[in-house]
C-alpha positions as a LaTeX table, in Angstrom:
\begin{tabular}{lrrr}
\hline
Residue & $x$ (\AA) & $y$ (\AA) & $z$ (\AA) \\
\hline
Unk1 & 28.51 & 10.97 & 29.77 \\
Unk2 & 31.86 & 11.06 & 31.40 \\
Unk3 & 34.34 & 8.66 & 30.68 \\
Unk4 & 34.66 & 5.71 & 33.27 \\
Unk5 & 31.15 & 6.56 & 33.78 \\
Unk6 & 28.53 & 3.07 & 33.63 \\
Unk7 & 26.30 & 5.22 & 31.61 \\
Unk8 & 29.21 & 5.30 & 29.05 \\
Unk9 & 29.88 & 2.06 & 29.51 \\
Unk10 & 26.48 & 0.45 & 28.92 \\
Unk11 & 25.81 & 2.53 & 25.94 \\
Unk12 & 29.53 & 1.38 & 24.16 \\
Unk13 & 28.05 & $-2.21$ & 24.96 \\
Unk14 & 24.70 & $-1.64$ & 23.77 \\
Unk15 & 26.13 & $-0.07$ & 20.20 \\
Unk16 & 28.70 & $-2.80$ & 19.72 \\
Unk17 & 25.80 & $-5.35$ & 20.40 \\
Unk18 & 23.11 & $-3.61$ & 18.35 \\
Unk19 & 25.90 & $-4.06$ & 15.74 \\
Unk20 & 25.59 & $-8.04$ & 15.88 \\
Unk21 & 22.22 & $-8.49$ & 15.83 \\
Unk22 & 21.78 & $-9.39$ & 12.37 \\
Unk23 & 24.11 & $-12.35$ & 12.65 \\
Unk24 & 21.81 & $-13.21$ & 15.77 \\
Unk25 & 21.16 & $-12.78$ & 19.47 \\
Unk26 & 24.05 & $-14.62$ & 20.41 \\
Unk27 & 26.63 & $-12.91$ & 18.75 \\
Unk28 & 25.23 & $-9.74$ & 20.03 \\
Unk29 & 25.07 & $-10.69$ & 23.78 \\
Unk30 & 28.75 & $-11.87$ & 23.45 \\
Unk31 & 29.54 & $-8.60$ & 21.93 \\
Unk32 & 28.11 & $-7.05$ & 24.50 \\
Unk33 & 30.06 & $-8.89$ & 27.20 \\
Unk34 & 33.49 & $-8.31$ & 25.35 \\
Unk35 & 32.89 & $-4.53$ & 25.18 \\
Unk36 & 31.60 & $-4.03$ & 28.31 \\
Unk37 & 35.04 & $-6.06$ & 29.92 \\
Unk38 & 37.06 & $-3.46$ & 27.74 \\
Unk39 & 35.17 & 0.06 & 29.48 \\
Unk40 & 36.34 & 0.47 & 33.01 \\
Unk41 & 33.86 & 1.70 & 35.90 \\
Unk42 & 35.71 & 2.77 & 38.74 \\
Unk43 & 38.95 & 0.59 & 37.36 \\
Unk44 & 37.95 & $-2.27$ & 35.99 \\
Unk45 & 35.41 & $-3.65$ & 33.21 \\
Unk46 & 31.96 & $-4.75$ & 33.76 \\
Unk47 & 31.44 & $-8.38$ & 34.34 \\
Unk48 & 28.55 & $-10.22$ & 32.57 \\
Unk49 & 26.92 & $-10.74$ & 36.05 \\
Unk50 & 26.52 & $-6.54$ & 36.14 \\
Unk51 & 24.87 & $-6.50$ & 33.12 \\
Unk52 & 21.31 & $-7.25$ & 31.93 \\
Unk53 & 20.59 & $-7.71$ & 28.01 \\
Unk54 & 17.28 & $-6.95$ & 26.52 \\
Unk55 & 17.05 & $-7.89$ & 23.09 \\
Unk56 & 13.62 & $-6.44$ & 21.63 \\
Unk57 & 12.07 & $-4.03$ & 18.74 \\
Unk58 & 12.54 & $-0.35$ & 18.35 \\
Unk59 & 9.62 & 1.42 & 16.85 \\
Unk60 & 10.40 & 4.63 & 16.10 \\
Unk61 & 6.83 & 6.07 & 15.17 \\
Unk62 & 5.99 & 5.47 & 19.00 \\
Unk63 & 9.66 & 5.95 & 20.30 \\
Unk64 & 8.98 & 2.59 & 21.87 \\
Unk65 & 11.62 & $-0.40$ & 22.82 \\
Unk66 & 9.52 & $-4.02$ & 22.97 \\
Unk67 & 11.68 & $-6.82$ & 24.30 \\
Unk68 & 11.77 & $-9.67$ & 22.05 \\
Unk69 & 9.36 & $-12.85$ & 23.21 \\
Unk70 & 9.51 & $-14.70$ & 19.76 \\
Unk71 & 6.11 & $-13.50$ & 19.42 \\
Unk72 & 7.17 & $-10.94$ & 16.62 \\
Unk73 & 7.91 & $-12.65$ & 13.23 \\
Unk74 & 10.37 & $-9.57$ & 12.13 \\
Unk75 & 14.35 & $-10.17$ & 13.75 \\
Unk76 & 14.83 & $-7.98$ & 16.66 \\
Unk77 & 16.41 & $-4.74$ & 15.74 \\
Unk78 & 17.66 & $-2.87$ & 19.29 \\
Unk79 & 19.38 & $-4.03$ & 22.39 \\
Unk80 & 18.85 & $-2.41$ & 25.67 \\
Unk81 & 22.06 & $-2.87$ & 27.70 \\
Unk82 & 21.63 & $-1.70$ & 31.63 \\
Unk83 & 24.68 & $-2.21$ & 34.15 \\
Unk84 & 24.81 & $-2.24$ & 38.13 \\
Unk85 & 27.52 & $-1.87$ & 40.82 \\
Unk86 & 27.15 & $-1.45$ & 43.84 \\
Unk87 & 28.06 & 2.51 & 44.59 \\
Unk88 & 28.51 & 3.55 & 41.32 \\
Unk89 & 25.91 & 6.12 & 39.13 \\
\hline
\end{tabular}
């Protein structure tokens, strides 16, 4: 991904949040928020309003993401950070 990009800048997010999640879903949404602020797209950081947070399960065996519901007794273990702008890829 190119620098500046939103790709870039959603997957930062999404790695710094993944990081917090087993303090708890709170702590990883902020540190989503503060990371995304701190990567520019097209000058200036993402606002929390551009992002949307999915906190879920990664299975690996099925390479699938399931967004957490508070059905599933286990503590979430991905994040799925996605960004929008208008104009920007």
């Amino acid at each position: 991904h190119r620098p500046g990009s939103m790709q870039s800048a959603v997957d930062a997010s999404a790695l710094a949040g993944a990081s917090a999640l087993e303090i708890a879903q709170d702590p990883a949404r902020t540190r989503v928020a503060e990371y995304a602020a701190k990567n520019e797209v097209a000058g200036s950081g993402l606002n929390p309003s551009e992002l949307d947070i999915t906190i879920g399960h990664w299975y690996g065996l099925t390479n699938t993401f399931v967004a957490d519901d508070g059905m599933i007794p286990s503590t979430p273990n991905a994040i799925r950070v996605s960004g929008r702008r208008p104009n920007i890829p």
